[in-house]
Structures are given as structure tokens and as C-alpha cells.
PDB file of N, CA and C in Angstrom:
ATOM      1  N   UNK A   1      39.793  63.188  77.444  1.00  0.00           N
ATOM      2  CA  UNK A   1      38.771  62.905  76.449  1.00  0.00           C
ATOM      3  C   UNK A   1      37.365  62.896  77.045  1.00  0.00           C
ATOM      4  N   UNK A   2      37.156  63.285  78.085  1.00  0.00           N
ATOM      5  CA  UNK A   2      36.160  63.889  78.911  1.00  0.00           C
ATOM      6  C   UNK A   2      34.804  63.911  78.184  1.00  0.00           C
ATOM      7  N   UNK A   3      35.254  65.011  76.909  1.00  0.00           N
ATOM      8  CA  UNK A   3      34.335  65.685  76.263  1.00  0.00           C
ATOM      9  C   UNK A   3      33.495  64.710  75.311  1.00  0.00           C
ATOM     10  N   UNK A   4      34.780  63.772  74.600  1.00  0.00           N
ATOM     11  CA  UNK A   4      34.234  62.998  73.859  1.00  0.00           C
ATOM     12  C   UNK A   4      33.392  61.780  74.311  1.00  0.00           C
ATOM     13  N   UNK A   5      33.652  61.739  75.482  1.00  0.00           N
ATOM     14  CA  UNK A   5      32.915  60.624  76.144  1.00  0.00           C
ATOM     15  C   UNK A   5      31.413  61.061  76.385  1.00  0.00           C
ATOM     16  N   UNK A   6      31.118  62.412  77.058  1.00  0.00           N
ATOM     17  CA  UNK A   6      29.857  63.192  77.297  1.00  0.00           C
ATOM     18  C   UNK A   6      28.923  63.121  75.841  1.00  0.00           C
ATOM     19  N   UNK A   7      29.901  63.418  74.342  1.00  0.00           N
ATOM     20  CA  UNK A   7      29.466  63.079  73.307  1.00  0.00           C
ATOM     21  C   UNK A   7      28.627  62.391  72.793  1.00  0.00           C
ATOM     22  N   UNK A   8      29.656  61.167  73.202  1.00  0.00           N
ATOM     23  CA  UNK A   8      28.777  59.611  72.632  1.00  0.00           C
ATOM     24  C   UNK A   8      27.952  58.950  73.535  1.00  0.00           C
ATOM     25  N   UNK A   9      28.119  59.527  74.893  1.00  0.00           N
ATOM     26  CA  UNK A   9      27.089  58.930  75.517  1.00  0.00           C
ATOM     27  C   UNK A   9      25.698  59.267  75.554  1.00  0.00           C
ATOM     28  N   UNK A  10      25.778  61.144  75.865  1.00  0.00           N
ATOM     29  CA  UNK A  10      25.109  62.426  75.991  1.00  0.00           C
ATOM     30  C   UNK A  10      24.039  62.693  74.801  1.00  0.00           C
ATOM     31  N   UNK A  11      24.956  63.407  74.084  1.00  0.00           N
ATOM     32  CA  UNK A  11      24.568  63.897  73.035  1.00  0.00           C
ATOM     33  C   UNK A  11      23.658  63.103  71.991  1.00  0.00           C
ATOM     34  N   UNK A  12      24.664  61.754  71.593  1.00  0.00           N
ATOM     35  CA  UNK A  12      24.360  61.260  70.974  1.00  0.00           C
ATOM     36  C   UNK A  12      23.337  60.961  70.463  1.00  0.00           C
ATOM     37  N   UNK A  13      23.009  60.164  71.703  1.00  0.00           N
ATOM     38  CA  UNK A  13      21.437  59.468  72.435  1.00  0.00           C
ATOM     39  C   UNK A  13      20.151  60.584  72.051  1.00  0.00           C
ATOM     40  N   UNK A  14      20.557  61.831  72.463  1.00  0.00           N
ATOM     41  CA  UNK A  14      19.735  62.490  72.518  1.00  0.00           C
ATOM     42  C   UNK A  14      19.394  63.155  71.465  1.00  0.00           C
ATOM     43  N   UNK A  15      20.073  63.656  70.443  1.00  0.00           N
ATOM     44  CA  UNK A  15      20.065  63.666  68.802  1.00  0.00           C
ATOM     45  C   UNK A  15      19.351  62.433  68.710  1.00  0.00           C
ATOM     46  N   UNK A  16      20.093  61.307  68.130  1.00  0.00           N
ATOM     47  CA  UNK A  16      19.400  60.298  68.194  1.00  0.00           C
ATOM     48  C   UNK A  16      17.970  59.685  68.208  1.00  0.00           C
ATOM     49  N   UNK A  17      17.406  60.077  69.274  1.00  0.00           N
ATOM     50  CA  UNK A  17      15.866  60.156  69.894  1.00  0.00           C
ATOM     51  C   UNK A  17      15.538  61.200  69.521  1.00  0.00           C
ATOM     52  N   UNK A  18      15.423  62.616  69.531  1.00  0.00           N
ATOM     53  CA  UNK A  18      14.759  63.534  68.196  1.00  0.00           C
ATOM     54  C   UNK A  18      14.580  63.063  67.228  1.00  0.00           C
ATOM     55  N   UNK A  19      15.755  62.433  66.972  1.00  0.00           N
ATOM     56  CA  UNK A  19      15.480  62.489  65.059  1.00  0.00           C
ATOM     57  C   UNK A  19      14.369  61.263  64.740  1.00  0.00           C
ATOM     58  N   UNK A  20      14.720  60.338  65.572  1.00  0.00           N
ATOM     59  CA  UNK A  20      13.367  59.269  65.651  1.00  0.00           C
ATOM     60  C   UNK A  20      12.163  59.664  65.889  1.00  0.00           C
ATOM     61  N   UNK A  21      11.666  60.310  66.738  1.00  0.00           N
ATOM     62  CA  UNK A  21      10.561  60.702  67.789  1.00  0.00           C
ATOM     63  C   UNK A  21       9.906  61.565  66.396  1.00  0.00           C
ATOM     64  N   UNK A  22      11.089  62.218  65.678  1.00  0.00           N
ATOM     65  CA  UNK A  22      10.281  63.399  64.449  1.00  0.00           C
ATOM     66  C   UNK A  22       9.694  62.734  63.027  1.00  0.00           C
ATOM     67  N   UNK A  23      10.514  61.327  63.012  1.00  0.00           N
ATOM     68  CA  UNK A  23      10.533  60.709  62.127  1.00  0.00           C
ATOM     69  C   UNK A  23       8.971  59.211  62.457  1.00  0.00           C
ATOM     70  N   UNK A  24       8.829  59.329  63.442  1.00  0.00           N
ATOM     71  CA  UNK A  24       7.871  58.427  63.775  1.00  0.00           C
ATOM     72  C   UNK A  24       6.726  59.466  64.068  1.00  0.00           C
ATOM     73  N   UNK A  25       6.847  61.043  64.258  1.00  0.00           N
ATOM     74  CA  UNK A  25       6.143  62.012  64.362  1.00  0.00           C
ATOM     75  C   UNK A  25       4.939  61.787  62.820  1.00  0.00           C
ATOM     76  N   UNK A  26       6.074  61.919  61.938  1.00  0.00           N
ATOM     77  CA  UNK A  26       5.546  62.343  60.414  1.00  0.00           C
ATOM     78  C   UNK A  26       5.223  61.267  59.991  1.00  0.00           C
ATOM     79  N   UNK A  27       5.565  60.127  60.453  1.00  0.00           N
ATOM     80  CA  UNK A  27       4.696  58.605  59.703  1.00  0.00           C
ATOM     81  C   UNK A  27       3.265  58.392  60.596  1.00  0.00           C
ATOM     82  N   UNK A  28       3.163  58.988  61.982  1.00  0.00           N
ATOM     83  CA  UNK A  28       1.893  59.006  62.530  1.00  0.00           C
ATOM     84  C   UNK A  28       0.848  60.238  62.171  1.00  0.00           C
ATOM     85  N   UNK A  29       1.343  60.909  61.495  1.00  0.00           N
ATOM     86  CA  UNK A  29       0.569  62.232  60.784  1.00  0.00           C
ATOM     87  C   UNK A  29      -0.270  61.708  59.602  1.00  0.00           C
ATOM     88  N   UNK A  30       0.276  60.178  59.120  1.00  0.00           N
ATOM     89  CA  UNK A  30      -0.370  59.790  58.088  1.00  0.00           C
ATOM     90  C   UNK A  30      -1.715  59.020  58.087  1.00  0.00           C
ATOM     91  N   UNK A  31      -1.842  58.687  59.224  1.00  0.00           N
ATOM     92  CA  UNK A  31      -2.556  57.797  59.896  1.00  0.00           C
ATOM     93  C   UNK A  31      -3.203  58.745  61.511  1.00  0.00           C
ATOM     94  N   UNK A  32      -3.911  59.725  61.042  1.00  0.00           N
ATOM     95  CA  UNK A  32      -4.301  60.968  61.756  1.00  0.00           C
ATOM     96  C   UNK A  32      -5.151  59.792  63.076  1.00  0.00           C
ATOM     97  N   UNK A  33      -5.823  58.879  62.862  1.00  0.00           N
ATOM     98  CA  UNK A  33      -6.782  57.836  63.852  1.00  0.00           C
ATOM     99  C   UNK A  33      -6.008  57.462  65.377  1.00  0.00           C
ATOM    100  N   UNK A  34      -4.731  57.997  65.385  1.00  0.00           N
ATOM    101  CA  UNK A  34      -3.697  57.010  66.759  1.00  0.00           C
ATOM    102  C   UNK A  34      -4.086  58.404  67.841  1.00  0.00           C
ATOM    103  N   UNK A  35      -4.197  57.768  68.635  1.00  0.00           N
ATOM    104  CA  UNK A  35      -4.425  58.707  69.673  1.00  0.00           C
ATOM    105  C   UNK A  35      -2.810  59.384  70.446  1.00  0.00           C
ATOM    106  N   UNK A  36      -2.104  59.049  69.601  1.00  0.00           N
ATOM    107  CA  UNK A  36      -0.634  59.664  69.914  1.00  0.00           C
ATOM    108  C   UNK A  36      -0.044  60.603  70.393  1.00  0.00           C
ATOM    109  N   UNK A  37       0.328  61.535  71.271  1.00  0.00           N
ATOM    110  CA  UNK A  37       0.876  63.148  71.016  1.00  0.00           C
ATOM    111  C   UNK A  37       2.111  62.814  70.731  1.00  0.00           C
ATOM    112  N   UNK A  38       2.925  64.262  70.407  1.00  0.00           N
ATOM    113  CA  UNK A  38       4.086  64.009  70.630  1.00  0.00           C
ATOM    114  C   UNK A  38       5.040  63.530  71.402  1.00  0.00           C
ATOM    115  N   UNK A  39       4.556  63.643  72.750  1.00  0.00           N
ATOM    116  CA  UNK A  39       5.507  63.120  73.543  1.00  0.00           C
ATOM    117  C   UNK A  39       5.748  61.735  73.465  1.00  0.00           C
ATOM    118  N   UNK A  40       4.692  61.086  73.232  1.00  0.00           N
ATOM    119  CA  UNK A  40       4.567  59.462  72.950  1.00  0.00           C
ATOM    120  C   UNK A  40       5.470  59.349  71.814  1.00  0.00           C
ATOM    121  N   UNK A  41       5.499  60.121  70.744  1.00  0.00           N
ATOM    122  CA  UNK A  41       6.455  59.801  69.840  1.00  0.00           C
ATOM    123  C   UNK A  41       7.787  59.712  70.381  1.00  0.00           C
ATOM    124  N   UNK A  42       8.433  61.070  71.183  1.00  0.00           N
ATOM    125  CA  UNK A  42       9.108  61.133  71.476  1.00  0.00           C
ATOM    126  C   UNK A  42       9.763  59.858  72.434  1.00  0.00           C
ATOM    127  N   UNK A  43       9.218  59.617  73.578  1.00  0.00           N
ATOM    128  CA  UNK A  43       9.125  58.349  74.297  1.00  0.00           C
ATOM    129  C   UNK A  43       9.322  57.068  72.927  1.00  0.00           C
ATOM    130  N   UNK A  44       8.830  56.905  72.245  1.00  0.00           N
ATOM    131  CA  UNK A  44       9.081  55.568  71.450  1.00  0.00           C
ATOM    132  C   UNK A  44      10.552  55.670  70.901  1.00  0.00           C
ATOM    133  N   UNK A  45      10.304  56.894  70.402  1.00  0.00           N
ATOM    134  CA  UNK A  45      12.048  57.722  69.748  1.00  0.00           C
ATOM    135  C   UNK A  45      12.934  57.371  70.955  1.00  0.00           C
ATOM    136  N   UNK A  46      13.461  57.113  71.987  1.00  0.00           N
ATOM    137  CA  UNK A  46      14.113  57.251  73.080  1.00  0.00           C
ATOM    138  C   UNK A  46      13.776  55.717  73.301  1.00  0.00           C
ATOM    139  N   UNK A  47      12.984  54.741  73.028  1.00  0.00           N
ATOM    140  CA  UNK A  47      13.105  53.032  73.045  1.00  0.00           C
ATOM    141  C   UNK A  47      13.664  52.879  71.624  1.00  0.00           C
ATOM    142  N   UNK A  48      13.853  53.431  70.818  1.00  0.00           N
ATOM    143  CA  UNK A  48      14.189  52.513  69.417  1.00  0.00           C
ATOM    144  C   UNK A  48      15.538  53.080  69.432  1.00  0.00           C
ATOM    145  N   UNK A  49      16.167  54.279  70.080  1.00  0.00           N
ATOM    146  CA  UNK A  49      17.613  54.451  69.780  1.00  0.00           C
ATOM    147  C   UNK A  49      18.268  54.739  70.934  1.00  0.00           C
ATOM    148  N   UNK A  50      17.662  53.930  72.113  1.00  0.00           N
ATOM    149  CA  UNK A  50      18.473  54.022  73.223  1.00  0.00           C
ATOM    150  C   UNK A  50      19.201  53.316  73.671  1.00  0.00           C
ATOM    151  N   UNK A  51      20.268  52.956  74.308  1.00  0.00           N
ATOM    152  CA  UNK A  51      21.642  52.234  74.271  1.00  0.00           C
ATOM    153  C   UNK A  51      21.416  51.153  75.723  1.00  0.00           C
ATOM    154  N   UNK A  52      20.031  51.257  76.312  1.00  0.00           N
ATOM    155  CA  UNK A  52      19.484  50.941  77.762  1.00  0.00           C
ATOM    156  C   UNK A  52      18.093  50.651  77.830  1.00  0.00           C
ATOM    157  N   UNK A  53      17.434  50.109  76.593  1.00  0.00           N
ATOM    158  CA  UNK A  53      15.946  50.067  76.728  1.00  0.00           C
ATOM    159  C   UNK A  53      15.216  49.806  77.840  1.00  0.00           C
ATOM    160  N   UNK A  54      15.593  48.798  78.964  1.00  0.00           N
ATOM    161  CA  UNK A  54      14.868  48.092  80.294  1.00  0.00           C
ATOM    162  C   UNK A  54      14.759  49.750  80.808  1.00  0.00           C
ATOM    163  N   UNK A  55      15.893  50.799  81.008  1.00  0.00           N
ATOM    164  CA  UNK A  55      15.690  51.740  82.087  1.00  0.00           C
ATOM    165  C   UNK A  55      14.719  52.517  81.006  1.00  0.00           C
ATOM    166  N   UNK A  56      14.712  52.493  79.716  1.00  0.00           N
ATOM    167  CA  UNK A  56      13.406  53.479  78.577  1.00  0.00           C
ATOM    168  C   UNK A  56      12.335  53.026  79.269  1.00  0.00           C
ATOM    169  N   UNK A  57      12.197  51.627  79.353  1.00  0.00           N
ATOM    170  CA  UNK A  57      10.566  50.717  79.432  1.00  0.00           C
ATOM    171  C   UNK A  57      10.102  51.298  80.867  1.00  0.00           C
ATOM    172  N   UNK A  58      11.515  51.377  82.011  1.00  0.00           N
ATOM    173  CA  UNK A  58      11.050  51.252  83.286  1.00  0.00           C
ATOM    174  C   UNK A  58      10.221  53.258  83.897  1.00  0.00           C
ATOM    175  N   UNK A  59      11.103  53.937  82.822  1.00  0.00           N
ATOM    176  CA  UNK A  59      10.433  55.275  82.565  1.00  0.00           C
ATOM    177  C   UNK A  59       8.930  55.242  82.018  1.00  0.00           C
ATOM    178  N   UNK A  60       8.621  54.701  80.837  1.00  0.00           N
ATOM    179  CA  UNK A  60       7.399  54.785  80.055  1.00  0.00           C
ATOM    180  C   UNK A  60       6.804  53.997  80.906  1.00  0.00           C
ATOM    181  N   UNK A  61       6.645  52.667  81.534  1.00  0.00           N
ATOM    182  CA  UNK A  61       5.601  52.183  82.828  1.00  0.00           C
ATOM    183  C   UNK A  61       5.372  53.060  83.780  1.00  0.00           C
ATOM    184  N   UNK A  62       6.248  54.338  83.939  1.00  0.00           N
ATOM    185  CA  UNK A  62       6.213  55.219  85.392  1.00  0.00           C
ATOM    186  C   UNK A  62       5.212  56.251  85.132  1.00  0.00           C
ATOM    187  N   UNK A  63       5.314  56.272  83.565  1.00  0.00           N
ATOM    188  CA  UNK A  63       4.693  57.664  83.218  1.00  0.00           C
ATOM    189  C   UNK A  63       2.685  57.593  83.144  1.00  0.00           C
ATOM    190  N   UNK A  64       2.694  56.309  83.633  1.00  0.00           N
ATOM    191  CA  UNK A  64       0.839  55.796  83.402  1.00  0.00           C
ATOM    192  C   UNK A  64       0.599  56.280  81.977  1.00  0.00           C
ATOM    193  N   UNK A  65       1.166  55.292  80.817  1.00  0.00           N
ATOM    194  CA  UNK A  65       0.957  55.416  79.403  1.00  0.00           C
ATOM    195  C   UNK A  65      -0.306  54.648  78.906  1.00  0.00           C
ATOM    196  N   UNK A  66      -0.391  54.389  77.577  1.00  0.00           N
ATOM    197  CA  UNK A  66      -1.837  53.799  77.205  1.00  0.00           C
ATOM    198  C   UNK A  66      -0.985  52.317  77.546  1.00  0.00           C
ATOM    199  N   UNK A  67      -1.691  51.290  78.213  1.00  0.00           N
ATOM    200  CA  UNK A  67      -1.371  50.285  77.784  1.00  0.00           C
ATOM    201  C   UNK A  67      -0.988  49.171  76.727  1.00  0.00           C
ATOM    202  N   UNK A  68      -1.534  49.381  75.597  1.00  0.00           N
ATOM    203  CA  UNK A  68      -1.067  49.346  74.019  1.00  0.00           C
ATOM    204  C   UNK A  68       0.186  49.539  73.956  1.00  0.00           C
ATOM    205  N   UNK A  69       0.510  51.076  74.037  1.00  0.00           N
ATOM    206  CA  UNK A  69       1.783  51.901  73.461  1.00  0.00           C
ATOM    207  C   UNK A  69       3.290  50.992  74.415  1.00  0.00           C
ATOM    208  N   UNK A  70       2.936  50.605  75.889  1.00  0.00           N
ATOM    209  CA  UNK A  70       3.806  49.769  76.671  1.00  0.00           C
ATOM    210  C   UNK A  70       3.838  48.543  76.051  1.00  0.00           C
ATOM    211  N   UNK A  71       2.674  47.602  75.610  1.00  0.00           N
ATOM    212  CA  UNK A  71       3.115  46.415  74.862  1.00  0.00           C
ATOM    213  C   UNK A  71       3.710  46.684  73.523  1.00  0.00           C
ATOM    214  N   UNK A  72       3.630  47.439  72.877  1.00  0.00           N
ATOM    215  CA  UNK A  72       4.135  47.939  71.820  1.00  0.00           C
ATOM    216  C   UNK A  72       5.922  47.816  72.091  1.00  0.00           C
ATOM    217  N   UNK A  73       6.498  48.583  72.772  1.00  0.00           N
ATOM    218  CA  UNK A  73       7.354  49.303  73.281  1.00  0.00           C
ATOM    219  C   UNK A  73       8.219  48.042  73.987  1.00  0.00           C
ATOM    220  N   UNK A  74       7.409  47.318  74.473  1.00  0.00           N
ATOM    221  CA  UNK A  74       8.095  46.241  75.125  1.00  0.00           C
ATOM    222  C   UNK A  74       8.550  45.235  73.866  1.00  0.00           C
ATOM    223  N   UNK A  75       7.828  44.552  73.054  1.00  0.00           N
ATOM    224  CA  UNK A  75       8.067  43.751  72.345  1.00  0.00           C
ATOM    225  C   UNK A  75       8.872  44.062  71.189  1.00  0.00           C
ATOM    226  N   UNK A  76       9.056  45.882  71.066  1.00  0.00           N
ATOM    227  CA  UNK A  76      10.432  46.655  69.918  1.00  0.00           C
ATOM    228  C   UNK A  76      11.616  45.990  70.968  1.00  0.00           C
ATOM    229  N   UNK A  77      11.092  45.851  72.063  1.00  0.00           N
ATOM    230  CA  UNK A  77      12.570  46.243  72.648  1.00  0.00           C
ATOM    231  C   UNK A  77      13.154  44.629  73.178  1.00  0.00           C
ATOM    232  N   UNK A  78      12.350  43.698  72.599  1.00  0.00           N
ATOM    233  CA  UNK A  78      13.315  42.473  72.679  1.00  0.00           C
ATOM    234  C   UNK A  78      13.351  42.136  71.199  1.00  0.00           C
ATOM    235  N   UNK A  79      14.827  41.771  70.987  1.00  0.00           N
ATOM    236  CA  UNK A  79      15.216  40.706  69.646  1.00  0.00           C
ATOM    237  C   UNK A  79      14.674  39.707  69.714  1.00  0.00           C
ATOM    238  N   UNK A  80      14.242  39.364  68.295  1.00  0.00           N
ATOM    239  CA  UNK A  80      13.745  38.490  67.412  1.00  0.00           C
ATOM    240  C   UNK A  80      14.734  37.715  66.914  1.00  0.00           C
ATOM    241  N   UNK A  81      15.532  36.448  67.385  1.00  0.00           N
ATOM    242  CA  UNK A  81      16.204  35.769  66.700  1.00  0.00           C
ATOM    243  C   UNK A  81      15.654  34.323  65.848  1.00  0.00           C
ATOM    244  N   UNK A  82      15.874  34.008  64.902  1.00  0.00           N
ATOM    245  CA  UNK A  82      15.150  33.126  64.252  1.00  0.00           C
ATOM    246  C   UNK A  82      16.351  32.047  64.176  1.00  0.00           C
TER     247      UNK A  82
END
């Protein structure tokens, strides 16, 4: 089951983070003022549906991002329990 494992780990993730990254693409198109590119979308897409956020965060700190977009990114990526 090799394959299926490469699947859900692989694939998944990575579908996954497209479809976010495109979907947070077209809600920042609305709001033309963010100094965003795509890749930043993409990068946020890859913290909101990744199965490992600390190693997402420890990538996006490596990449010298806006500082904003890292506090941003950090505080998606801890739960809010009330």
C-alpha cells in the first residue's frame, strides 16, 4: 500500500495547498491594497492545510517574509480554545 500512503501524505497536502493558496489568491484580488504575490498566497495555502505547521512556520521565517504575514501565519497556526 506503498502508493496509498505517498497519496495521503504526498499528494494530498499538496492539492490541498493549491486549492487554498488559489482560494486565498481570489479573496486577496478583492482587496487589490495587500502587498501580497502569489507565492505568499501560496505559502499561507501550505500553513492553513498542512498536517506540520511548526516545519510551514520554520520555512516561511527562512524565506525573509514581511514580518506581518509571519505574525499572521503564526497566530492561524495555534488553536484557540475557549
Amino acid at each position: 500500500n506503498f502508493g496509498a500512503v505517498i497519496m495521503y501524505a504526498v499528494v494530498g497536502p499538496v492539492i490541498a495547498a493549491l486549492i487554498m493558496g488559489v482560494i486565498l489568491l481570489g479573496l486577496g484580488q478583492l482587496m487589490p491594497d495587500l502587498p501580497f504575490t502569489f507565492i505568499d498566497y501560496l505559502i499561507c495555502g501550505a500553513v492553513l492545510s498542512a498536517t506540520d505547521p511548526v516545519a510551514t512556520l520554520a520555512i516561511v521565517c527562512s524565506l525573509k517574509t514581511f514580518k506581518e504575514f509571519i505574525i499572521v501565519l503564526i497566530l492561524l497556526s495555534i488553536p484557540i480554545t475557549f
